[in-house]
Short mmCIF file of C-alpha atoms in Angstrom, two decimals:
data_model
loop_
_atom_site.label_atom_id
_atom_site.label_comp_id
_atom_site.label_asym_id
_atom_site.label_seq_id
_atom_site.Cartn_x
_atom_site.Cartn_y
_atom_site.Cartn_z
CA MET A 88 1.97 -14.01 10.29
CA GLY A 89 -0.21 -12.46 12.19
CA ARG A 90 -2.06 -8.76 11.84
CA SER A 91 0.70 -6.99 14.18
CA ASP A 92 3.70 -8.34 11.99
CA GLU A 93 1.78 -7.64 8.82
CA ILE A 94 1.56 -3.76 10.20
CA VAL A 95 5.36 -3.38 10.73
CA GLU A 96 6.04 -4.90 7.46
CA GLU A 97 3.72 -2.80 5.95
CA LEU A 98 5.46 0.49 7.40
CA ARG A 99 8.80 -0.83 6.40
CA GLU A 100 7.66 -0.67 2.70
CA TYR A 101 7.88 3.41 2.80
CA ASP A 102 10.85 4.88 1.46
CA SER A 103 10.72 6.94 4.52
CA GLU A 104 8.45 7.56 7.82
CA ARG A 105 5.26 9.61 7.40
CA GLU A 106 3.79 11.65 9.89
CA TRP A 107 1.51 9.11 11.02
CA PHE A 108 4.14 6.42 12.35
CA GLU A 109 7.40 6.66 13.87
CA PHE A 110 10.56 4.05 14.23
CA LYS A 111 13.06 4.00 17.12
CA GLU A 112 15.38 1.48 18.22
CA ASN A 113 15.95 1.63 22.29
CA TRP A 114 14.99 5.33 22.56
CA PHE A 115 12.82 6.01 25.71
CA LYS A 116 11.74 9.40 27.43
CA ALA A 117 8.43 8.67 29.10
CA ASP A 118 6.99 12.38 28.61
CA GLU A 119 8.48 12.66 24.93
CA LEU A 120 6.84 9.58 24.40
CA GLY A 121 3.52 10.92 25.53
CA GLU A 122 4.14 14.02 23.28
CA TYR A 123 4.62 11.77 20.33
CA ILE A 124 1.38 9.76 21.19
CA SER A 125 -0.67 13.01 20.83
CA ALA A 126 1.39 13.88 17.56
CA LEU A 127 0.96 11.00 15.95
CA SER A 128 -2.80 10.71 16.84
CA ASN A 129 -3.68 14.07 15.81
CA SER A 130 -1.61 13.50 12.52
CA ALA A 131 -3.08 10.12 11.59
CA THR A 132 -6.76 12.05 11.57
CA ILE A 133 -5.17 14.76 9.26
CA ALA A 134 -3.76 11.93 6.84
CA GLY A 135 -7.06 10.13 6.79
CA LYS A 136 -5.72 6.91 8.85
CA LYS A 137 -7.78 5.22 11.49
CA PHE A 138 -4.12 4.40 13.37
CA ALA A 139 -0.93 5.72 14.11
CA TYR A 140 2.42 3.65 15.07
CA PHE A 141 5.43 3.63 16.99
CA VAL A 142 7.70 0.80 16.56
CA TRP A 143 10.49 0.25 18.79
CA GLY A 144 13.53 -2.33 16.76
CA ILE A 145 13.58 -0.90 13.55
CA ASN A 146 16.02 1.27 12.24
CA ASP A 147 14.88 4.83 10.87
CA LYS A 148 17.00 5.05 8.23
CA SER A 149 17.34 1.70 6.74
CA HIS A 150 14.01 0.27 7.84
CA GLU A 151 16.26 -2.61 8.88
CA ILE A 152 14.63 -4.92 11.88
CA VAL A 153 17.28 -4.54 14.51
CA GLY A 154 15.63 -5.78 17.76
CA THR A 155 15.05 -3.55 20.85
CA SER A 156 15.34 -3.79 24.58
CA PHE A 157 12.86 -1.31 25.35
CA ASN A 158 10.52 -2.20 28.13
CA CYS A 159 6.95 -1.46 27.76
CA ASN A 160 6.12 -2.82 31.31
CA GLN A 161 8.30 -0.94 33.14
CA ASP A 162 7.85 1.48 35.89
CA VAL A 163 7.64 5.27 35.86
CA ASN A 164 7.80 7.12 39.15
CA ASN A 165 6.70 3.96 40.82
CA GLU A 166 3.52 3.51 38.65
CA PRO A 167 3.30 1.65 35.22
CA LEU A 168 4.08 3.42 32.00
CA LYS A 169 1.20 2.86 30.39
CA HIS A 170 -1.09 4.06 33.18
CA TYR A 171 1.59 6.90 33.80
CA LEU A 172 0.73 8.24 30.45
CA ALA A 173 -2.88 7.23 29.79
CA ARG A 174 -3.72 9.64 33.09
CA GLN A 175 -2.16 12.88 31.14
CA PHE A 176 -4.11 12.23 27.81
CA SER A 177 -7.49 14.13 27.17
CA PRO A 178 -9.73 13.10 26.03
CA ASP A 179 -9.04 9.11 27.08
CA ILE A 180 -7.03 7.55 24.16
CA ASN A 181 -6.86 3.66 23.86
CA PHE A 182 -3.41 2.83 22.97
CA THR A 183 -1.77 -0.81 23.22
CA PHE A 184 1.78 -1.84 23.37
CA GLU A 185 2.54 -5.29 21.60
CA GLU A 186 5.75 -7.48 21.78
CA LEU A 187 6.60 -9.16 18.87
CA LEU A 188 9.19 -11.45 17.32
CA ILE A 189 10.25 -10.63 13.59
CA GLU A 190 13.22 -12.44 12.05
CA GLY A 191 14.18 -13.86 15.35
CA LYS A 192 14.48 -10.38 17.18
CA ARG A 193 12.07 -8.68 19.42
CA ILE A 194 9.74 -5.74 17.97
CA VAL A 195 7.73 -3.38 20.14
CA LEU A 196 4.40 -2.18 18.46
CA LEU A 197 2.62 1.06 19.99
CA THR A 198 -0.88 1.27 18.22
CA ILE A 199 -2.36 4.82 18.68
CA PRO A 200 -5.79 5.58 17.73
CA ALA A 201 -6.38 8.66 15.23
CA ALA A 202 -8.16 11.65 17.24
CA LYS A 203 -11.77 11.77 16.75
CA SER A 204 -13.89 14.17 18.62
CA VAL A 205 -11.30 16.66 19.56
CA PRO A 206 -7.55 16.79 19.30
CA THR A 207 -5.39 14.48 21.45
CA SER A 208 -3.47 16.41 24.07
CA TYR A 209 -0.93 15.10 26.37
CA ALA A 210 0.04 16.97 29.60
CA ARG A 211 -2.57 19.75 28.28
CA GLU A 212 -0.55 20.30 25.24
CA ARG A 213 -1.53 19.54 21.45
CA TYR A 214 1.04 18.39 19.49
CA ILE A 215 1.87 17.48 15.66
CA ARG A 216 4.00 15.69 13.14
CA ILE A 217 5.87 18.30 10.81
CA GLY A 218 7.61 15.69 8.54
CA SER A 219 9.38 13.74 11.06
CA SER A 220 9.45 16.11 13.68
CA LYS A 221 7.33 16.64 16.93
CA GLU A 222 6.33 19.91 17.12
CA ASN A 223 3.40 22.06 19.49
CA LEU A 224 -0.03 22.35 17.46
CA ARG A 225 -0.29 26.15 18.37
CA LYS A 226 2.82 26.95 16.06
CA TYR A 227 0.94 25.81 13.21
CA PRO A 228 -2.26 27.52 12.86
CA GLU A 229 -3.20 26.10 9.24
CA LYS A 230 -2.81 22.69 10.62
CA GLU A 231 -4.64 23.25 13.44
CA ALA A 232 -7.59 24.62 11.57
CA PHE A 233 -7.38 21.71 9.10
CA LEU A 234 -7.67 19.52 12.11
CA PHE A 235 -10.11 20.97 13.72
CA GLU A 236 -12.22 20.84 10.30
CA VAL A 237 -11.59 17.15 9.65
CA LEU A 238 -13.00 16.59 13.24
CA ARG A 239 -16.03 18.37 12.59
CA HIS A 240 -16.71 17.38 9.10
CA GLY A 241 -14.64 14.53 8.08
CA PHE A 242 -11.91 13.82 6.02
CA PRO A 243 -12.29 16.37 2.67
CA THR A 244 -13.20 14.48 -0.43
CA ILE A 245 -14.37 15.79 -3.92
CA GLU A 246 -17.63 15.33 -2.58
CA ASN A 247 -18.11 17.13 0.78
CA THR A 248 -15.83 20.18 -0.59
CA PRO A 249 -17.41 23.14 -2.05
CA SER A 250 -15.73 24.07 -5.37
CA ASP A 251 -14.71 27.69 -5.75
CA TYR A 252 -16.69 27.83 -9.09
CA GLN A 253 -20.69 27.86 -8.33
CA GLU A 254 -21.53 28.97 -12.11
CA LEU A 255 -21.19 25.50 -13.69
CA THR A 256 -22.75 23.95 -16.68
CA PHE A 257 -22.71 20.51 -18.03
CA GLU A 258 -23.53 20.16 -21.78
CA LYS A 259 -20.29 18.63 -22.28
CA LEU A 260 -20.96 15.82 -19.88
CA LEU A 261 -24.54 15.09 -21.14
CA ILE A 262 -23.04 14.56 -24.70
CA TYR A 263 -20.26 12.44 -23.36
CA TYR A 264 -22.73 10.15 -21.64
CA GLY A 265 -24.64 10.07 -24.65
CA ALA A 266 -21.77 8.86 -26.81
CA LYS A 267 -21.61 5.99 -24.79
CA GLY A 268 -24.99 4.87 -24.89
CA LEU A 269 -25.79 6.17 -21.73
CA LYS A 270 -28.80 8.72 -20.91
CA LEU A 271 -28.68 11.29 -18.15
CA ASN A 272 -31.86 12.67 -16.72
CA GLN A 273 -31.67 16.66 -17.03
CA ASP A 274 -33.72 16.99 -13.82
CA THR A 275 -31.99 14.61 -11.45
CA PHE A 276 -28.35 13.93 -13.07
CA LYS A 277 -26.54 16.36 -10.74
CA LYS A 278 -28.14 14.90 -7.52
CA ASN A 279 -27.54 11.01 -8.64
CA LEU A 280 -23.67 12.00 -9.85
CA SER A 281 -23.24 13.62 -5.83
CA PHE A 282 -22.64 17.05 -7.25
CA TYR A 283 -23.76 18.83 -4.06
CA THR A 284 -22.27 19.00 -0.88
CA GLU A 285 -24.69 18.83 2.18
CA ASP A 286 -25.47 22.85 1.92
CA GLY A 287 -26.32 22.40 -1.72
CA GLU A 288 -23.38 24.26 -2.80
CA TYR A 289 -21.61 22.35 -6.19
CA ASN A 290 -18.44 20.25 -5.01
CA ILE A 291 -15.45 19.44 -6.52
CA LEU A 292 -16.55 16.61 -8.35
CA ALA A 293 -18.95 18.62 -9.99
CA GLN A 294 -16.02 21.33 -10.96
CA LEU A 295 -14.25 18.46 -12.33
CA LEU A 296 -16.75 17.27 -14.76
CA SER A 297 -18.78 20.61 -15.58
CA ASP A 298 -17.80 22.03 -19.15
CA ASN A 299 -14.82 24.24 -17.60
CA SER A 300 -13.01 22.20 -14.93
CA HIS A 301 -10.77 25.34 -14.18
CA ILE A 302 -8.36 22.62 -13.78
CA PRO A 303 -4.95 22.70 -16.33
CA ILE A 304 -3.73 19.06 -17.54
CA ARG A 305 -0.34 19.94 -19.52
CA VAL A 306 1.92 17.01 -20.92
CA ALA A 307 5.70 18.65 -20.80
CA ILE A 308 8.11 17.18 -23.25
CA PHE A 309 12.10 17.60 -22.42
CA SER A 310 14.84 17.28 -25.06
CA GLY A 311 16.76 15.21 -22.45
CA THR A 312 16.18 13.02 -19.52
CA THR A 313 15.82 15.68 -16.48
CA LYS A 314 14.13 18.93 -16.64
CA ALA A 315 17.20 20.92 -16.42
CA ASP A 316 17.43 19.85 -19.97
CA ASN A 317 15.77 22.19 -22.60
CA MET A 318 11.73 21.87 -22.72
CA TYR A 319 10.59 20.66 -26.03
CA SER A 320 7.03 21.44 -26.02
CA VAL A 321 4.21 21.91 -23.74
CA ARG A 322 0.54 20.56 -24.70
CA GLU A 323 -2.32 21.85 -23.03
CA PHE A 324 -5.34 19.41 -22.44
CA GLY A 325 -7.24 21.11 -19.32
CA ASN A 326 -10.05 23.76 -18.65
CA GLN A 327 -12.54 21.63 -19.89
CA CYS A 328 -14.85 18.64 -18.57
CA LEU A 329 -12.18 16.12 -16.82
CA LEU A 330 -13.34 13.26 -19.28
CA TYR A 331 -12.25 15.05 -22.63
CA SER A 332 -9.05 16.04 -21.20
CA LEU A 333 -8.39 12.59 -20.28
CA ASP A 334 -9.49 11.03 -23.50
CA GLU A 335 -7.22 13.66 -25.21
CA VAL A 336 -3.99 12.78 -22.90
CA LEU A 337 -4.45 8.83 -23.94
CA ARG A 338 -4.71 9.98 -27.67
CA TYR A 339 -1.71 12.06 -27.30
CA GLY A 340 -0.22 8.75 -25.81
CA ASP A 341 -1.02 7.21 -29.37
CA VAL A 342 0.83 10.31 -30.83
CA LEU A 343 4.06 9.73 -28.68
CA ASN A 344 4.17 6.01 -28.99
CA ILE A 345 6.18 5.73 -31.97
CA ILE A 346 6.10 2.67 -33.93
CA GLN A 347 9.63 1.28 -34.89
CA ALA A 348 10.87 -0.83 -37.65
CA ASP A 349 13.11 -3.75 -36.18
CA GLU A 350 14.93 -4.99 -39.01
CA ARG A 351 17.45 -6.80 -36.75
CA GLU A 352 17.45 -10.78 -37.58
CA ARG A 353 15.36 -10.11 -40.64
CA VAL A 354 13.86 -12.97 -42.72
CA VAL A 355 10.99 -12.23 -44.62
CA GLU A 356 8.96 -9.43 -42.52
CA ARG A 357 10.16 -6.77 -40.23
CA LYS A 358 9.07 -6.54 -36.99
CA GLU A 359 7.29 -2.94 -35.53
CA VAL A 360 8.02 -2.25 -32.01
CA PRO A 361 6.08 0.34 -30.12
CA LEU A 362 8.49 2.77 -28.07
CA PHE A 363 6.19 1.99 -25.04
CA GLU A 364 3.59 -0.28 -23.33
CA ASN A 365 0.35 1.32 -24.66
CA ASP A 366 -1.86 -0.62 -22.01
CA ALA A 367 0.91 0.51 -19.17
CA PHE A 368 0.79 3.95 -19.83
CA ARG A 369 -3.15 3.85 -20.71
CA GLU A 370 -3.89 2.29 -17.07
CA ALA A 371 -1.39 4.80 -15.44
CA VAL A 372 -2.78 7.71 -16.63
CA ILE A 373 -6.57 6.55 -15.87
CA ASN A 374 -5.34 5.82 -12.35
CA ALA A 375 -3.67 9.06 -12.16
CA PHE A 376 -6.70 11.24 -13.03
CA VAL A 377 -9.14 8.79 -10.96
CA HIS A 378 -6.87 8.25 -7.63
CA ASN A 379 -5.35 12.30 -7.75
CA LYS A 380 -6.27 14.13 -4.87
CA TRP A 381 -8.07 16.79 -6.47
CA VAL A 382 -8.92 18.43 -3.21
CA SER A 383 -5.93 19.43 -2.76
CA GLY A 384 -6.28 22.26 -6.07
CA ASN A 385 -3.47 20.06 -8.02
CA GLU A 386 -3.71 17.92 -10.73
CA PRO A 387 -1.82 15.57 -12.47
CA MET A 388 1.53 15.94 -14.16
CA ILE A 389 2.65 14.07 -17.23
CA THR A 390 6.14 14.54 -18.27
CA VAL A 391 8.12 13.12 -21.18
CA PHE A 392 11.53 12.53 -21.22
CA SER A 393 14.04 11.19 -23.86
CA ASP A 394 14.30 7.87 -21.81
CA ARG A 395 10.87 7.63 -20.19
CA ILE A 396 7.67 9.11 -19.33
CA GLU A 397 6.77 10.00 -15.55
CA ILE A 398 2.82 10.11 -14.77
CA LEU A 399 2.73 11.85 -11.23
CA SER A 400 -0.51 11.96 -9.09
CA ARG A 401 -1.09 14.02 -6.30
CA GLY A 402 -1.68 12.54 -2.55
CA SER A 403 -0.83 8.98 -1.49
CA LEU A 404 -2.61 5.97 -1.29
CA ALA A 405 -5.98 5.70 0.15
CA PRO A 406 -6.11 5.54 3.73
CA GLU A 407 -7.65 1.99 3.78
CA GLN A 408 -5.05 1.01 1.35
CA THR A 409 -1.93 -0.91 1.95
CA MET A 410 0.74 -1.40 0.13
CA GLU A 411 0.50 -4.97 -0.58
CA GLY A 412 -2.83 -5.00 -1.50
CA PHE A 413 -1.85 -1.80 -3.65
CA PHE A 414 0.47 -4.29 -5.72
CA ALA A 415 -1.99 -7.11 -5.79
CA GLY A 416 -4.55 -5.22 -7.66
CA GLU A 417 -7.04 -4.40 -4.91
CA SER A 418 -7.87 -1.16 -5.36
CA VAL A 419 -9.21 1.10 -2.81
CA PRO A 420 -10.12 4.53 -4.63
CA VAL A 421 -9.47 8.01 -3.36
CA ASN A 422 -12.15 9.42 -4.82
CA LYS A 423 -14.74 6.96 -4.65
CA LYS A 424 -17.57 8.59 -7.04
CA LEU A 425 -15.49 9.75 -9.37
CA SER A 426 -14.32 6.02 -9.63
CA GLU A 427 -17.49 4.67 -9.93
CA ILE A 428 -18.45 7.10 -12.75
CA PHE A 429 -14.93 5.98 -14.54
CA LEU A 430 -16.76 2.35 -14.16
CA GLN A 431 -20.07 3.06 -15.34
CA LEU A 432 -18.51 4.99 -18.53
CA HIS A 433 -16.23 2.03 -19.18
CA ILE A 434 -13.19 3.96 -18.79
CA SER A 435 -12.07 1.81 -16.11
CA GLU A 436 -12.93 -1.49 -14.90
CA LYS A 437 -13.43 -3.22 -11.12
CA THR A 438 -10.80 -6.16 -11.92
CA GLY A 439 -7.87 -4.17 -10.16
CA ARG A 440 -5.62 -5.07 -13.27
CA GLY A 441 -4.27 -1.88 -13.60
CA VAL A 442 -1.43 -1.82 -11.22
CA PRO A 443 -0.56 -5.66 -12.00
CA LYS A 444 -0.16 -4.57 -15.60
CA ILE A 445 2.25 -2.27 -15.02
CA THR A 446 4.24 -4.37 -13.04
CA GLN A 447 4.37 -7.42 -14.95
CA LYS A 448 6.02 -5.14 -17.60
CA TYR A 449 8.26 -2.96 -15.54
CA GLY A 450 8.32 -4.35 -12.13
CA LYS A 451 7.41 -2.59 -8.71
CA GLU A 452 10.30 -0.23 -9.29
CA ALA A 453 8.16 1.43 -11.77
CA TYR A 454 6.37 2.89 -8.76
CA GLU A 455 7.92 5.62 -6.75
CA PHE A 456 6.01 6.56 -3.50
CA ARG A 457 6.96 10.19 -2.44
CA GLU A 458 5.55 11.90 0.74
CA ASN A 459 2.92 13.91 -1.26
CA SER A 460 2.72 12.06 -4.65
CA ILE A 461 2.97 8.51 -6.47
CA VAL A 462 5.10 8.45 -9.98
CA VAL A 463 4.98 5.77 -12.50
CA THR A 464 8.04 5.35 -14.86
CA ILE A 465 7.16 4.16 -18.48
CA PRO A 466 10.58 3.32 -19.80
CA PHE A 467 11.34 4.06 -23.65
CA ASN A 468 12.26 0.88 -25.75
CA TRP A 469 14.63 2.22 -28.05
CA ILE A 470 15.79 -0.56 -30.59
CA ASN A 471 17.82 1.68 -33.04
CA VAL A 472 19.98 4.47 -31.69
CA MET A 473 21.71 6.99 -33.98
CA GLY A 474 24.85 5.09 -34.62
CA ASP A 475 23.59 1.35 -34.41
CA LYS A 476 24.08 -0.83 -37.34
CA VAL A 477 20.94 -2.70 -38.31
CA GLY A 478 20.99 -6.42 -37.69
CA ASP A 479 24.51 -6.34 -35.43
CA LYS A 480 23.27 -8.96 -33.00
CA LYS A 481 25.86 -7.32 -30.30
CA SER A 482 24.77 -3.91 -29.81
CA ASN A 483 21.17 -4.31 -31.11
CA LYS A 484 19.81 -6.34 -28.24
CA VAL A 485 16.44 -4.94 -26.93
CA GLY A 486 17.20 -1.95 -24.62
CA ASP A 487 20.73 -2.41 -24.54
CA LYS A 488 21.39 0.92 -25.88
CA ASN A 489 19.02 2.28 -23.31
CA LYS A 490 19.75 0.75 -20.41
CA GLU A 491 21.99 4.01 -18.60
CA SER A 492 19.27 5.98 -19.37
CA PHE A 493 16.55 3.51 -18.00
CA LEU A 494 18.03 4.21 -14.34
CA ASN A 495 15.97 6.68 -12.44
CA HIS A 496 17.98 9.47 -10.21
CA THR A 497 18.23 6.99 -7.01
CA GLN A 498 19.41 4.13 -9.05
CA THR A 499 21.90 6.21 -10.23
CA CYS A 500 23.04 7.49 -7.11
CA ILE A 501 23.28 3.85 -5.61
CA LEU A 502 25.54 2.65 -8.32
CA ALA A 503 27.65 5.65 -7.92
CA GLU A 504 28.56 4.99 -4.46
CA ILE A 505 28.62 1.26 -5.06
CA ARG A 506 31.82 2.25 -7.56
CA ASN A 507 32.86 4.60 -4.84
CA ASN A 508 33.09 2.02 -2.21
CA PRO A 509 32.45 -1.82 -3.54
CA ASN A 510 32.37 -3.05 0.08
CA ILE A 511 29.37 -0.77 0.98
CA THR A 512 26.56 -2.31 2.71
CA LYS A 513 22.65 -1.87 1.98
CA PRO A 514 22.09 0.09 5.80
CA ARG A 515 25.53 1.98 4.82
CA LEU A 516 23.71 3.07 1.38
CA ALA A 517 20.30 4.22 3.02
CA GLU A 518 22.44 6.41 5.54
CA ILE A 519 24.28 7.82 2.85
CA LEU A 520 21.59 8.72 0.44
CA LYS A 521 18.86 9.06 3.21
CA LEU A 522 16.37 6.67 1.80
CA GLY A 523 14.55 3.51 3.25
CA LYS A 524 15.78 0.04 3.32
CA THR A 525 12.97 -0.85 0.48
CA THR A 526 14.30 1.85 -1.83
CA ILE A 527 17.83 0.54 -1.54
CA ASP A 528 16.66 -3.11 -2.35
CA LYS A 529 14.67 -2.38 -5.39
CA GLY A 530 17.30 -0.11 -6.67
CA ILE A 531 19.90 -2.71 -6.27
CA ALA A 532 17.70 -5.20 -7.85
CA VAL A 533 17.42 -2.83 -11.01
CA LEU A 534 21.04 -2.61 -11.36
CA LYS A 535 21.69 -6.29 -10.89
CA LYS A 536 18.83 -7.23 -13.65
CA TYR A 537 20.36 -4.85 -15.94
CA GLY A 538 23.72 -5.93 -15.54
CA TYR A 539 25.39 -2.93 -13.94
CA ILE A 540 26.56 -4.77 -10.77
CA GLU A 541 26.47 -8.65 -9.34
CA ARG A 542 27.67 -9.63 -5.63
CA VAL A 543 30.51 -11.55 -4.99
CA GLY A 544 30.88 -13.59 -1.93
CA SER A 545 28.25 -13.66 1.06
CA ASN A 546 26.12 -10.69 1.95
CA LYS A 547 28.19 -10.11 5.39
CA SER A 548 31.73 -10.53 3.88
CA GLY A 549 31.29 -9.98 -0.08
CA TYR A 550 31.59 -7.08 -1.95
CA TRP A 551 29.91 -5.33 -5.11
CA LYS A 552 31.68 -6.32 -8.61
CA VAL A 553 31.04 -3.07 -10.80
CA LEU A 554 30.48 -4.85 -14.25
CA LYS A 555 30.26 -1.64 -16.08
#
């Protein structure tokens, strides 16, 4: 598989289109394509991407490869398409068309460089993507201002973005380093830890590690499986040095992780079973802290339900990170200097084992990639539910009583549609639920794994058998 094939497969992994790539089947309108190129180029810059993409031959709902008859070598008004488009861009933009063959079907990939010094315009107009829509940039002054800011000063990071708070102290940070056997030089540590912007102001990194980060970190506990259920409690761990907040959240995880006495098939000693995998929880929380999009002003969210913990970090993958590399443990930090500090303090390690640890235990479906956040779900392993009979082999297999509650909202919706129509296809599920092919595939894999459904017959002529 070549690099271009890998790009297409990478884009298909996303649950839905992003503002920096677009899927079409056979669609073509020359001038509107030029507007799309302008919009995608500008949106790639806002997203911190080097390139944007327009792909023909992919269904935009299911992300299924369907092939295309689009001809990128056709003429428009007796002029080659590429020349027709290129002469109307300002500044010049080196976009390229490439024809591919994937799964035996013809695909056309248009690669578009992100805007660099000024926004990319087509026919003297600048465009941008809002969700999956193409819009005139002038209609969105805040987006326009942000785009110009990125073009002038680079993509915003916690190092180059000034803090709203400039009266900061760092006594707790010095103590924390000391407790780890490391000594910070009072005169130079702020510079060495990159606490200043180019203009000499404290940046967001300094704010996060100061005695008062002004960031609330909360753990909310609900009595049921959704936020519509009663809230049991909210624990506050924020508004202090971020390192202390992290330590307190991790310790609170130990409190939440009930050790259950497993009396099933007991011979001599009973077995103690934790409610959830502590290593997975720890890795998920640390990753949420170190990779959170702190420049947005929003903190990670940790929510405890009766059947699971959800750990949400703001933002998306680092611009240079691929989905394949993410799951392989090839870590690309969103906040590079914060990641270095975590490594220095041995809070995290550079082996990239965090994500593989989680997926080894709970599968890739533990991760949900939303447009502006990443959510990790750690399911609970209740072994003794009210009404169970200890030692009852039929009713006490690990997780049997909790399978239904393990299903997330997406998986529950897929199961409901299959119950309504056992002949339903994956593309139809994607269309009804407005989800990507990968999300449907993952959801069905979970339902099959936990014994809710099985496939009878072939993919084309078979049907889904609902087992419970």
